[in-house]
Amino acid sequence: MSDPMTLPLHMRRTMFDPDPELMTARDEEGVRQVRTAFGIDAWLVTRYADVREVLGDAERFSNARGIGIQFPGMPQASVEQRKKMRAGNLLTFDPPEHTRLRRMLTPEFTMRRMRRLEPRIHDIVTDHLDAMERTGPPADLVTAFALPIPSLVISELLGVPYEDRDDFQRRTNRLLDISQPPEVRLAAQLESRAYMTELVGRTRAEPGDDMLGMLVREHGHDLSTDELSGVANLLLLAGHETTSNMLGLGTLTLLRHPDQLDLLRKEPERIGAAVEELMRWLSIIHSGMSKVTTTEVELSGTRIPAGEVLVCSLPAANRDPEFIQNPERFDIGRGDLGHLAFGHGVHHCLGAPLARMEMRIAFPALFERFPGLRETETPAEFRSFHIVYGLTSFPVTW
């Protein structure tokens, strides 16, 4: 469970549910001034319509302007160091620079390209289910299934050696855990960059058939080594961290809602709708990148000056009764009604087609292989201080 004494409001949860105070802030105020985890004041935006407006307007709500903010307690980095760490990270740019970078990546994430990966994803899922079956119950679903499958998929897609996964997962956990001291998180960021820079160097010398090789061959003259490292770093982090937590939390959600799981078993064609409802209901990304207003704006009747930091609560928006009826209810019969779990606007998640495909394959395969899958007496452990919400362990048996 979350600790409301130390966690910022938008990150507080009780198991699957956002903190009641966050829901009250949405229903009664819409926008509220808060102190973030990094010690700065910000405006917390909670209503679906407002969050969608903020995410959809890169001119009035800037990602790039947040880069210059100095957080209290953060180690001072030189201008050159900050520039190097930012290079290639699409989340820290606005159009037109963001457009330039994203245009190079978009072809690799079309549904047509993703379908080419589908047989390999089926194989990866089957291999891990085979391993679970051989080992026998009990098993930790996080380490046996939810984490390794997306990690292997994104590693193969990018061209990152899978044997390096323990190291990159360790660095990612330190980087995204806000309970870690600032210098530890910065060190993890620098280590990740150094690792990817070395890999980019090897790829430039001998580009393979993976995405990193493609970027070198097709855009190697347009992208600097720092930009290539930044792009690959972001894709690696996002590609395994988000989907793995959806697989873990999503499985627990279905087990805790047996009527919905029974419906999915009887009508397997509902898997697409089930994935969308899981994304909406869980909203594992608390807020995404902070925004900075470029002009005075008005949200929910509140005037916000230019130069202010905004934090968008995705869980509050996706459970807004103005957006959807009975928002607290988990119901796979809804279909995709336009949730914001993948973001919105120019920064809408580039890897959404891949994440959807992995979940559409993995959930049915898991429940088909282990029809008696259930929780053990040892409860799943939720992690609270992470930028991406999820489980640290999930003991299951069958």
PDB file of C-alpha atoms in Angstrom, residues 62-69 77-101 186 189-190 193 197 223-234 289-290 347:
ATOM      1  CA  SER A  62       5.320  22.308 -23.044  1.00  0.00           C
ATOM      2  CA  ASN A  63       7.417  19.245 -22.238  1.00  0.00           C
ATOM      3  CA  ALA A  64      10.667  20.942 -23.236  1.00  0.00           C
ATOM      4  CA  ARG A  65      10.374  23.879 -20.820  1.00  0.00           C
ATOM      5  CA  GLY A  66      10.401  21.532 -17.842  1.00  0.00           C
ATOM      6  CA  ILE A  67      13.989  20.549 -18.554  1.00  0.00           C
ATOM      7  CA  GLY A  68      15.388  23.775 -17.140  1.00  0.00           C
ATOM      8  CA  ILE A  69      13.768  23.320 -13.715  1.00  0.00           C
ATOM      9  CA  ALA A  77      24.836  18.906 -13.775  1.00  0.00           C
ATOM     10  CA  SER A  78      26.759  20.956 -16.292  1.00  0.00           C
ATOM     11  CA  VAL A  79      24.998  22.387 -19.361  1.00  0.00           C
ATOM     12  CA  GLU A  80      26.887  19.927 -21.539  1.00  0.00           C
ATOM     13  CA  GLN A  81      25.957  17.009 -19.275  1.00  0.00           C
ATOM     14  CA  ARG A  82      22.269  17.988 -19.293  1.00  0.00           C
ATOM     15  CA  LYS A  83      22.310  18.342 -23.068  1.00  0.00           C
ATOM     16  CA  LYS A  84      23.899  14.909 -23.426  1.00  0.00           C
ATOM     17  CA  MET A  85      21.392  13.244 -21.093  1.00  0.00           C
ATOM     18  CA  ARG A  86      18.458  14.874 -22.869  1.00  0.00           C
ATOM     19  CA  ALA A  87      19.539  14.049 -26.438  1.00  0.00           C
ATOM     20  CA  GLY A  88      17.170  11.658 -28.197  1.00  0.00           C
ATOM     21  CA  ASN A  89      14.640  11.512 -25.343  1.00  0.00           C
ATOM     22  CA  LEU A  90      11.397  12.270 -27.173  1.00  0.00           C
ATOM     23  CA  LEU A  91       9.604  13.022 -23.894  1.00  0.00           C
ATOM     24  CA  THR A  92      11.748  16.119 -23.305  1.00  0.00           C
ATOM     25  CA  PHE A  93      11.064  17.828 -26.641  1.00  0.00           C
ATOM     26  CA  ASP A  94       8.214  19.742 -28.263  1.00  0.00           C
ATOM     27  CA  PRO A  95       7.523  20.008 -31.992  1.00  0.00           C
ATOM     28  CA  PRO A  96       9.265  20.513 -34.342  1.00  0.00           C
ATOM     29  CA  GLU A  97      12.275  18.754 -32.751  1.00  0.00           C
ATOM     30  CA  HIS A  98      10.030  16.062 -31.312  1.00  0.00           C
ATOM     31  CA  THR A  99       8.443  15.585 -34.735  1.00  0.00           C
ATOM     32  CA  ARG A 100      11.847  15.097 -36.360  1.00  0.00           C
ATOM     33  CA  LEU A 101      12.810  12.330 -33.929  1.00  0.00           C
ATOM     34  CA  LEU A 186      21.265  10.424 -11.489  1.00  0.00           C
ATOM     35  CA  GLN A 189      20.704   7.595 -15.595  1.00  0.00           C
ATOM     36  CA  LEU A 190      24.362   8.178 -16.437  1.00  0.00           C
ATOM     37  CA  ARG A 193      23.443   6.344 -21.117  1.00  0.00           C
ATOM     38  CA  THR A 197      26.381   4.722 -26.056  1.00  0.00           C
ATOM     39  CA  LEU A 223      21.132  11.283 -35.678  1.00  0.00           C
ATOM     40  CA  SER A 224      24.132  11.848 -33.440  1.00  0.00           C
ATOM     41  CA  THR A 225      25.432   9.049 -31.234  1.00  0.00           C
ATOM     42  CA  ASP A 226      23.924  10.832 -28.219  1.00  0.00           C
ATOM     43  CA  GLU A 227      20.530  10.994 -29.962  1.00  0.00           C
ATOM     44  CA  LEU A 228      20.656   7.330 -30.948  1.00  0.00           C
ATOM     45  CA  SER A 229      21.588   6.421 -27.376  1.00  0.00           C
ATOM     46  CA  GLY A 230      18.731   8.505 -25.990  1.00  0.00           C
ATOM     47  CA  VAL A 231      16.141   7.054 -28.345  1.00  0.00           C
ATOM     48  CA  ALA A 232      17.230   3.472 -27.634  1.00  0.00           C
ATOM     49  CA  ASN A 233      17.430   4.107 -23.895  1.00  0.00           C
ATOM     50  CA  LEU A 234      13.870   5.440 -23.784  1.00  0.00           C
ATOM     51  CA  MET A 289       6.040  13.966 -17.978  1.00  0.00           C
ATOM     52  CA  SER A 290       5.302  17.255 -16.244  1.00  0.00           C
ATOM     53  CA  HIS A 347       3.462  12.217 -27.062  1.00  0.00           C
TER      54      HIS A 347
END
